[in-house]
Coordinates of C-alpha atoms in Angstrom, one line a residue:
Chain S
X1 CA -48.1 160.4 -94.5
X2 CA -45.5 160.6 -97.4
X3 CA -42.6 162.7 -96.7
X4 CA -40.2 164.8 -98.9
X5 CA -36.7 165.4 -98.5
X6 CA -35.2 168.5 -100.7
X7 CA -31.5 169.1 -101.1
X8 CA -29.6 170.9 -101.0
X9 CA -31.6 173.2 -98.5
X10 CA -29.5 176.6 -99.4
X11 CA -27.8 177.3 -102.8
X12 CA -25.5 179.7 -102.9
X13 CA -23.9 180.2 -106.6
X14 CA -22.8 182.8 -109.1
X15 CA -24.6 183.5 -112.5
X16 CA -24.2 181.4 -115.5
X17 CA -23.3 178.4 -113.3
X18 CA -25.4 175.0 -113.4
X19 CA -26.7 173.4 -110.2
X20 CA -29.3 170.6 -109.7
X21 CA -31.4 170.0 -107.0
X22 CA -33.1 167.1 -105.5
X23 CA -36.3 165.9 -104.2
X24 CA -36.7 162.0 -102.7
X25 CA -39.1 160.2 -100.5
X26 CA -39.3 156.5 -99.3
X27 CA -42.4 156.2 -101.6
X28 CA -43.4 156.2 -104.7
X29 CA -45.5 158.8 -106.4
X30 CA -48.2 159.0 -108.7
X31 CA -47.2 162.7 -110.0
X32 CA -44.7 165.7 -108.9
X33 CA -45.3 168.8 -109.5
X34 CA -41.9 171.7 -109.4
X35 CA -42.7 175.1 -107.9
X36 CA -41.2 178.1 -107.7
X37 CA -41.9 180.9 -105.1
X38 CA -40.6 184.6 -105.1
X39 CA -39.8 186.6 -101.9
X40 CA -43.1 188.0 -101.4
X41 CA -45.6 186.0 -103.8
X42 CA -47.2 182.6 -103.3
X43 CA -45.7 179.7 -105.2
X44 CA -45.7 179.1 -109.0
X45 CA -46.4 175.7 -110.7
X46 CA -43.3 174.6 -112.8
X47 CA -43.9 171.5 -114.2
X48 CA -46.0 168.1 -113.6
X49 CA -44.2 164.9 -113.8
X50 CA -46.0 161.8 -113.8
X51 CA -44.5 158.8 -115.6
X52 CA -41.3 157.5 -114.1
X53 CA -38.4 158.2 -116.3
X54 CA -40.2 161.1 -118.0
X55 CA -38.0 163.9 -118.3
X56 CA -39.2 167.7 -119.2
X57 CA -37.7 170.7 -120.3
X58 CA -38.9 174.2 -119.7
X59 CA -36.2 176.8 -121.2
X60 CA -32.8 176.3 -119.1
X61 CA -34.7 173.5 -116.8
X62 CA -34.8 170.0 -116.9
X63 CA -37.2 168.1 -114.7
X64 CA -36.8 164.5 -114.0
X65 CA -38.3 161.7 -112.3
X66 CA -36.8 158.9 -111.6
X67 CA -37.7 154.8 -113.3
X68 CA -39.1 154.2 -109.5
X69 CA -41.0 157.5 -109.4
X70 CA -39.3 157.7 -105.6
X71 CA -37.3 161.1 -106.4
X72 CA -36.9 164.1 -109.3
X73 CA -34.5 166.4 -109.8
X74 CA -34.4 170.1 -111.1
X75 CA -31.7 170.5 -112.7
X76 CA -30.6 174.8 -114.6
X77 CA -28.2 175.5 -116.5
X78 CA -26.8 178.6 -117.0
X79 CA -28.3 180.1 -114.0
X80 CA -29.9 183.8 -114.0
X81 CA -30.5 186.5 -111.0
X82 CA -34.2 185.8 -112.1
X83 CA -33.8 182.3 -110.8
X84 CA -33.2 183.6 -107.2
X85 CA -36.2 181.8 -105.3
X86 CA -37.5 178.9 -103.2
X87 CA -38.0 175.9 -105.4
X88 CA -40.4 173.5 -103.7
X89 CA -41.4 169.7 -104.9
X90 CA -44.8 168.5 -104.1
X91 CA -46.7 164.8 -104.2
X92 CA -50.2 164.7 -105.2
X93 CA -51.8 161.5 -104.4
X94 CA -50.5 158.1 -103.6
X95 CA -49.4 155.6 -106.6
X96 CA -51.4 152.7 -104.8
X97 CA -54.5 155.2 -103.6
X98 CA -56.5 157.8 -104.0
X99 CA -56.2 161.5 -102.7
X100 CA -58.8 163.6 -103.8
X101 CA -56.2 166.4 -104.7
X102 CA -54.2 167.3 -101.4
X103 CA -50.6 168.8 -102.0
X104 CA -47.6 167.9 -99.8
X105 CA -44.7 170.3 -100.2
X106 CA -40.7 169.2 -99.6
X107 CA -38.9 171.9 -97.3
X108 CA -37.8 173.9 -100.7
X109 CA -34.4 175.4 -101.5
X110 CA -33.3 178.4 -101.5
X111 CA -31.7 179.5 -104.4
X112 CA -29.2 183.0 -104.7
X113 CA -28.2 183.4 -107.9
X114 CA -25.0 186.4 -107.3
X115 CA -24.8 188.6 -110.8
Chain U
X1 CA -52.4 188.2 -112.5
X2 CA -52.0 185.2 -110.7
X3 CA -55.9 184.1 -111.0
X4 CA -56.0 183.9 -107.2
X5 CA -56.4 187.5 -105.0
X6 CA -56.0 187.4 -101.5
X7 CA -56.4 190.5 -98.9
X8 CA -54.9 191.6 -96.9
X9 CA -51.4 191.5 -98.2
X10 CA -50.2 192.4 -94.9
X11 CA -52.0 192.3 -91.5
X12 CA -50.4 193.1 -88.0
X13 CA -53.1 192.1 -84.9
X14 CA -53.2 192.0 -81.4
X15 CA -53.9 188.9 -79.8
X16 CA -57.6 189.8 -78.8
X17 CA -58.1 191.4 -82.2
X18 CA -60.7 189.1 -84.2
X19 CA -59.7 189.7 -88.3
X20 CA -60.4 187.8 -91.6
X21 CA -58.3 187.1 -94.2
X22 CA -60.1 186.8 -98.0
X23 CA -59.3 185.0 -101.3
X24 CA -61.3 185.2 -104.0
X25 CA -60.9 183.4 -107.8
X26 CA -62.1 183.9 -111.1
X27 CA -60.5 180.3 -112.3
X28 CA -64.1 178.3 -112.2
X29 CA -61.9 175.9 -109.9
X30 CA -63.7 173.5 -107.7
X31 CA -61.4 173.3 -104.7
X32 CA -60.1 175.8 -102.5
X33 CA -57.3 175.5 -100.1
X34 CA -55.7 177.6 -96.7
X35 CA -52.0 176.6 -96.0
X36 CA -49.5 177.9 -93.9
X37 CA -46.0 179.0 -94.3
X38 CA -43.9 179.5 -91.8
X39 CA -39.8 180.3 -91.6
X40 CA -37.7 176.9 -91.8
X41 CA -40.8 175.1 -92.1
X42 CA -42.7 172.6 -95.1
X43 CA -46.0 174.8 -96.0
X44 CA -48.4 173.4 -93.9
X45 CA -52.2 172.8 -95.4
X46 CA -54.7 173.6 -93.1
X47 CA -57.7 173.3 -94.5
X48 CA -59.3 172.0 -98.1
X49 CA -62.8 172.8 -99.3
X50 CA -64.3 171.3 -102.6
X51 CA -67.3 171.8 -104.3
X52 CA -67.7 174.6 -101.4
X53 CA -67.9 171.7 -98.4
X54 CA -64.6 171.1 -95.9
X55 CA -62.9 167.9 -97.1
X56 CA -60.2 168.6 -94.6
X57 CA -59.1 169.9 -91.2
X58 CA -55.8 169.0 -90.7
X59 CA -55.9 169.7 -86.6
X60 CA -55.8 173.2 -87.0
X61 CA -56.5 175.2 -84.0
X62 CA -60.3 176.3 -83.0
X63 CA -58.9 180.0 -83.3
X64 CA -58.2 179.7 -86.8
X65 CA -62.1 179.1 -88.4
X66 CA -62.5 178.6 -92.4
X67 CA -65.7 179.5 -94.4
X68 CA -66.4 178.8 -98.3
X69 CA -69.9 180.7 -98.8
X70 CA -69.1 180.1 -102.8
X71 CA -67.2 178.7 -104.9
X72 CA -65.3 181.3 -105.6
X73 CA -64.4 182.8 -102.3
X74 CA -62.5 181.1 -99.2
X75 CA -61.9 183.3 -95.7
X76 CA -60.0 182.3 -93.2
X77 CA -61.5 184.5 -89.6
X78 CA -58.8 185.0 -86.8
X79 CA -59.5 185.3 -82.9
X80 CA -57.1 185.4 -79.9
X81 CA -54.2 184.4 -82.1
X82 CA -50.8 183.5 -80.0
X83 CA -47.3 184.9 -81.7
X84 CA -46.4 181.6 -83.1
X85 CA -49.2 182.1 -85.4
X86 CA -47.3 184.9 -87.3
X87 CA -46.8 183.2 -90.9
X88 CA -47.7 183.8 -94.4
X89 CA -51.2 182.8 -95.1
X90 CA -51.5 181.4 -98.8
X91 CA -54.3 180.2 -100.3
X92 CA -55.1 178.4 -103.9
X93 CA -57.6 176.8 -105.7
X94 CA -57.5 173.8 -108.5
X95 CA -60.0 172.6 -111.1
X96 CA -60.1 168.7 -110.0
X97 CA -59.8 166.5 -107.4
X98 CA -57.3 164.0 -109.2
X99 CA -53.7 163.6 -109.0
X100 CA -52.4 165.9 -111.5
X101 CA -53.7 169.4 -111.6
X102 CA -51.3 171.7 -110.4
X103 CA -52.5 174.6 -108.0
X104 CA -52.8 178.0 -108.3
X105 CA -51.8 180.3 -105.1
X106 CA -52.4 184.0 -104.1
X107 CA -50.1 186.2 -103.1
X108 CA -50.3 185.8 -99.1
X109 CA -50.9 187.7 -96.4
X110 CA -47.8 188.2 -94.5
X111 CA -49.6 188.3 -90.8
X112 CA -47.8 189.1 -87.2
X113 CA -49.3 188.6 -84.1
X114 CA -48.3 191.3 -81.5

């Protein structure tokens, strides 16, 4: 079973700074997807990364994964109150392998943006 | 409009109470999944169905029982539940069995076990 790491686990920061945040494991993968979950809702798909390197930009957040497709990194800038959430990575699948679709979620971290 | 509608949103149950919990989708997804979230803790999956059979039962307890009569509704039925079962219930669904879809989730139900 592949594991996630996420860091930090708690964010604490004040609007209209930048912050990054991390997600690694000790293997590769063959995609990650970025989700983001709101006190109260289920989670929210972001982005899907697949090709290492890749980098993707949705508004104020850049997505990366990494050459070895091992770790990502979520990286906003010019944070907003609206970004206040839990930000979760997840693997689908095994680079060397098949999985027929299972999702395994990182820890997540908590992100207070103060206005 | 998230696509996927679960109910309850919020269920409180004794520990002899028997209750379901229901999610339903409108997506035309083939794969329909139950996971767990509790505090401090990774969401936990607990059980996958696709193309409306069980792929996957990831050890979950007897007292938790899944059933898919379609594909477009997944309900999870509750029965002597212990305290430590209090979480938030999500489900989702995806349209493939690969290694890139993304999932959809519902809302949750928030459950506590009195």
């Amino acid at each position: 079973t592949q594991l996630l790491e996420q860091s930090p686990q708690f964010l604490s920061i004040q609007e209209g700074e930048n912050l990054t945040v991390y997600c690694n494991s000790s293997s590769v993968f063959s995609s990650l997807q970025w989700y983001r979950q709101e006190p109260g809702e289920g989670p929210v798909l972001l982005v899907t990364v697949v090709t290492g390197g890749e980098v993707k930009k949705l508004k104020r957040l850049t997505f990366q994964f990494g050459d070895a497709r091992k770790d990502s990194s979520l990286h906003i800038t010019a944070a907003q109150t609206g970004d206040t959430g839990l930000y979760l990575c997840a693997l689908r699948g095994n680079a060397g392998g098949t999985s027929y679709g299972k999702l395994t979620f990182g820890q997540g971290t908590i992100l207070t943006v103060h206005p | 409009e998230t696509g996927v509608t679960q109910t309850p949103r919020h269920l409180v149950m004794g520990m002899t109470n028997k209750k379901s919990l229901k999610c339903e989708q409108h997506l035309g997804h083939n794969a329909m999944y139950w996971y767990k979230q509790s505090a401090k803790k990774p969401l936990e999956l607990m059980f996958v169905y696709s193309l409306e059979e069980r792929v996957e039962n990831n050890s979950v307890p007897s007292r938790f029982s899944p059933e898919c009569p379609n594909s477009s509704h997944l309900f999870l039925h509750l029965h002597t539940l212990q305290p430590e079962d209090s979480a938030l219930y999500l489900c989702a669904s995806s349209q493939d069995r690969g290694t890139r879809g993304g999932y959809t989730f519902g809302s949750g139900t928030r459950l506590t076990v009195v």
